[in-house]
Amino acid sequence: MHTPRAVDRPGLARAYGGHGVEVRPPAELAAALPEAPVTPGPAIVTVPEEPPR
């Protein structure tokens, strides 16, 4: 059986010289977005899902 591994997507963007950030809590997304388009290279902004209540 194959067990999927978590992928550090922001870390991957940084490894390629870009901008990568994980936003926690999701309310901080608006503060994180302005940096993405002005950074040379790839930009990844992830927002983890919150489990349903």
mmCIF file of N, CA and C in Angstrom:
data_model
loop_
_atom_site.group_PDB
_atom_site.id
_atom_site.type_symbol
_atom_site.label_atom_id
_atom_site.label_comp_id
_atom_site.label_asym_id
_atom_site.label_seq_id
_atom_site.Cartn_x
_atom_site.Cartn_y
_atom_site.Cartn_z
ATOM 1 N N MET A 1 0.841 -1.180 0.000
ATOM 2 C CA MET A 1 0.000 0.000 0.000
ATOM 3 C C MET A 1 0.882 1.238 0.000
ATOM 4 N N HIS A 2 0.547 2.198 -0.845
ATOM 5 C CA HIS A 2 1.302 3.439 -0.950
ATOM 6 C C HIS A 2 0.721 4.478 0.012
ATOM 7 N N THR A 3 1.580 5.059 0.824
ATOM 8 C CA THR A 3 1.148 6.113 1.730
ATOM 9 C C THR A 3 1.572 7.455 1.151
ATOM 10 N N PRO A 4 0.620 8.342 0.824
ATOM 11 C CA PRO A 4 0.994 9.634 0.251
ATOM 12 C C PRO A 4 1.752 10.493 1.264
ATOM 13 N N ARG A 5 2.714 11.236 0.772
ATOM 14 C CA ARG A 5 3.480 12.131 1.629
ATOM 15 C C ARG A 5 3.035 13.557 1.385
ATOM 16 N N ALA A 6 3.121 14.352 2.414
ATOM 17 C CA ALA A 6 2.804 15.774 2.276
ATOM 18 C C ALA A 6 3.885 16.441 1.427
ATOM 19 N N VAL A 7 3.491 17.343 0.570
ATOM 20 C CA VAL A 7 4.425 18.079 -0.271
ATOM 21 C C VAL A 7 4.503 19.508 0.245
ATOM 22 N N ASP A 8 5.706 19.963 0.496
ATOM 23 C CA ASP A 8 5.918 21.345 0.929
ATOM 24 C C ASP A 8 5.949 22.237 -0.308
ATOM 25 N N ARG A 9 4.789 22.629 -0.778
ATOM 26 C CA ARG A 9 4.699 23.417 -1.997
ATOM 27 C C ARG A 9 5.378 24.778 -1.868
ATOM 28 N N PRO A 10 5.190 25.500 -0.761
ATOM 29 C CA PRO A 10 5.926 26.752 -0.615
ATOM 30 C C PRO A 10 7.446 26.537 -0.627
ATOM 31 N N GLY A 11 7.905 25.469 -0.008
ATOM 32 C CA GLY A 11 9.334 25.156 -0.015
ATOM 33 C C GLY A 11 9.836 24.854 -1.417
ATOM 34 N N LEU A 12 9.002 24.230 -2.225
ATOM 35 C CA LEU A 12 9.361 23.936 -3.605
ATOM 36 C C LEU A 12 9.539 25.235 -4.396
ATOM 37 N N ALA A 13 8.637 26.176 -4.213
ATOM 38 C CA ALA A 13 8.767 27.467 -4.902
ATOM 39 C C ALA A 13 10.057 28.164 -4.478
ATOM 40 N N ARG A 14 10.353 28.146 -3.186
ATOM 41 C CA ARG A 14 11.585 28.784 -2.697
ATOM 42 C C ARG A 14 12.821 28.082 -3.252
ATOM 43 N N ALA A 15 12.774 26.769 -3.390
ATOM 44 C CA ALA A 15 13.910 26.018 -3.927
ATOM 45 C C ALA A 15 14.214 26.419 -5.366
ATOM 46 N N TYR A 16 13.206 26.875 -6.096
ATOM 47 C CA TYR A 16 13.397 27.321 -7.478
ATOM 48 C C TYR A 16 13.572 28.833 -7.574
ATOM 49 N N GLY A 17 13.854 29.471 -6.448
ATOM 50 C CA GLY A 17 14.141 30.903 -6.451
ATOM 51 C C GLY A 17 12.924 31.798 -6.429
ATOM 52 N N GLY A 18 11.787 31.256 -6.095
ATOM 53 C CA GLY A 18 10.559 32.041 -6.081
ATOM 54 C C GLY A 18 10.080 32.354 -4.684
ATOM 55 N N HIS A 19 8.818 32.660 -4.601
ATOM 56 C CA HIS A 19 8.164 33.039 -3.351
ATOM 57 C C HIS A 19 7.211 31.923 -2.946
ATOM 58 N N GLY A 20 7.320 31.461 -1.726
ATOM 59 C CA GLY A 20 6.418 30.431 -1.237
ATOM 60 C C GLY A 20 6.039 30.698 0.196
ATOM 61 N N VAL A 21 4.754 30.615 0.475
ATOM 62 C CA VAL A 21 4.268 30.865 1.828
ATOM 63 C C VAL A 21 3.008 30.032 2.074
ATOM 64 N N GLU A 22 2.867 29.565 3.290
ATOM 65 C CA GLU A 22 1.631 28.894 3.710
ATOM 66 C C GLU A 22 0.925 29.833 4.670
ATOM 67 N N VAL A 23 -0.332 30.117 4.370
ATOM 68 C CA VAL A 23 -1.102 31.086 5.143
ATOM 69 C C VAL A 23 -1.918 30.361 6.201
ATOM 70 N N ARG A 24 -1.622 30.665 7.436
ATOM 71 C CA ARG A 24 -2.387 30.140 8.574
ATOM 72 C C ARG A 24 -2.565 31.273 9.556
ATOM 73 N N PRO A 25 -3.703 31.648 9.918
ATOM 74 C CA PRO A 25 -5.034 31.217 9.493
ATOM 75 C C PRO A 25 -5.389 31.808 8.130
ATOM 76 N N PRO A 26 -6.419 31.265 7.489
ATOM 77 C CA PRO A 26 -6.818 31.750 6.167
ATOM 78 C C PRO A 26 -7.124 33.250 6.129
ATOM 79 N N ALA A 27 -7.466 33.835 7.242
ATOM 80 C CA ALA A 27 -7.765 35.270 7.279
ATOM 81 C C ALA A 27 -6.546 36.116 6.901
ATOM 82 N N GLU A 28 -5.351 35.558 6.954
ATOM 83 C CA GLU A 28 -4.138 36.302 6.620
ATOM 84 C C GLU A 28 -3.809 36.246 5.125
ATOM 85 N N LEU A 29 -4.693 35.665 4.323
ATOM 86 C CA LEU A 29 -4.445 35.535 2.894
ATOM 87 C C LEU A 29 -4.257 36.897 2.228
ATOM 88 N N ALA A 30 -5.089 37.849 2.544
ATOM 89 C CA ALA A 30 -4.995 39.169 1.914
ATOM 90 C C ALA A 30 -3.637 39.814 2.162
ATOM 91 N N ALA A 31 -3.047 39.584 3.298
ATOM 92 C CA ALA A 31 -1.735 40.152 3.602
ATOM 93 C C ALA A 31 -0.617 39.427 2.853
ATOM 94 N N ALA A 32 -0.811 38.166 2.523
ATOM 95 C CA ALA A 32 0.229 37.368 1.876
ATOM 96 C C ALA A 32 0.253 37.525 0.360
ATOM 97 N N LEU A 33 -0.865 37.866 -0.252
ATOM 98 C CA LEU A 33 -0.961 37.885 -1.711
ATOM 99 C C LEU A 33 -0.133 38.962 -2.423
ATOM 100 N N PRO A 34 0.021 40.171 -1.914
ATOM 101 C CA PRO A 34 0.745 41.198 -2.674
ATOM 102 C C PRO A 34 2.193 40.837 -3.022
ATOM 103 N N GLU A 35 2.849 40.014 -2.228
ATOM 104 C CA GLU A 35 4.235 39.655 -2.506
ATOM 105 C C GLU A 35 4.360 38.693 -3.695
ATOM 106 N N ALA A 36 3.368 37.875 -3.925
ATOM 107 C CA ALA A 36 3.463 36.825 -4.941
ATOM 108 C C ALA A 36 3.743 37.351 -6.355
ATOM 109 N N PRO A 37 3.006 38.326 -6.871
ATOM 110 C CA PRO A 37 3.245 38.728 -8.265
ATOM 111 C C PRO A 37 4.508 39.575 -8.481
ATOM 112 N N VAL A 38 5.071 40.135 -7.442
ATOM 113 C CA VAL A 38 6.251 40.990 -7.614
ATOM 114 C C VAL A 38 7.559 40.252 -7.361
ATOM 115 N N THR A 39 7.484 38.982 -6.997
ATOM 116 C CA THR A 39 8.679 38.185 -6.757
ATOM 117 C C THR A 39 9.082 37.483 -8.048
ATOM 118 N N PRO A 40 10.358 37.594 -8.443
ATOM 119 C CA PRO A 40 10.777 36.868 -9.641
ATOM 120 C C PRO A 40 10.686 35.355 -9.416
ATOM 121 N N GLY A 41 10.358 34.634 -10.448
ATOM 122 C CA GLY A 41 10.261 33.181 -10.332
ATOM 123 C C GLY A 41 8.859 32.755 -9.954
ATOM 124 N N PRO A 42 8.718 31.477 -9.640
ATOM 125 C CA PRO A 42 7.388 30.955 -9.306
ATOM 126 C C PRO A 42 6.903 31.492 -7.967
ATOM 127 N N ALA A 43 5.599 31.577 -7.830
ATOM 128 C CA ALA A 43 4.996 32.011 -6.566
ATOM 129 C C ALA A 43 3.892 31.032 -6.202
ATOM 130 N N ILE A 44 3.957 30.532 -4.976
ATOM 131 C CA ILE A 44 2.934 29.612 -4.482
ATOM 132 C C ILE A 44 2.478 30.099 -3.117
ATOM 133 N N VAL A 45 1.172 30.311 -2.993
ATOM 134 C CA VAL A 45 0.570 30.672 -1.713
ATOM 135 C C VAL A 45 -0.442 29.577 -1.409
ATOM 136 N N THR A 46 -0.225 28.842 -0.329
ATOM 137 C CA THR A 46 -1.159 27.772 0.018
ATOM 138 C C THR A 46 -1.969 28.161 1.235
ATOM 139 N N VAL A 47 -3.213 27.717 1.240
ATOM 140 C CA VAL A 47 -4.120 27.928 2.363
ATOM 141 C C VAL A 47 -4.679 26.557 2.731
ATOM 142 N N PRO A 48 -4.175 25.951 3.816
ATOM 143 C CA PRO A 48 -4.669 24.623 4.202
ATOM 144 C C PRO A 48 -6.161 24.676 4.543
ATOM 145 N N GLU A 49 -6.840 23.620 4.173
ATOM 146 C CA GLU A 49 -8.254 23.519 4.528
ATOM 147 C C GLU A 49 -8.398 23.270 6.009
ATOM 148 N N GLU A 50 -9.427 23.857 6.561
ATOM 149 C CA GLU A 50 -9.762 23.561 7.949
ATOM 150 C C GLU A 50 -10.747 22.407 7.945
ATOM 151 N N PRO A 51 -10.589 21.474 8.870
ATOM 152 C CA PRO A 51 -11.536 20.363 8.912
ATOM 153 C C PRO A 51 -12.951 20.856 9.212
ATOM 154 N N PRO A 52 -13.948 20.195 8.635
ATOM 155 C CA PRO A 52 -15.337 20.606 8.925
ATOM 156 C C PRO A 52 -15.630 20.453 10.403
ATOM 157 N N ARG A 53 -16.472 21.327 10.876
ATOM 158 C CA ARG A 53 -16.846 21.280 12.311
ATOM 159 C C ARG A 53 -18.102 20.494 12.510
#
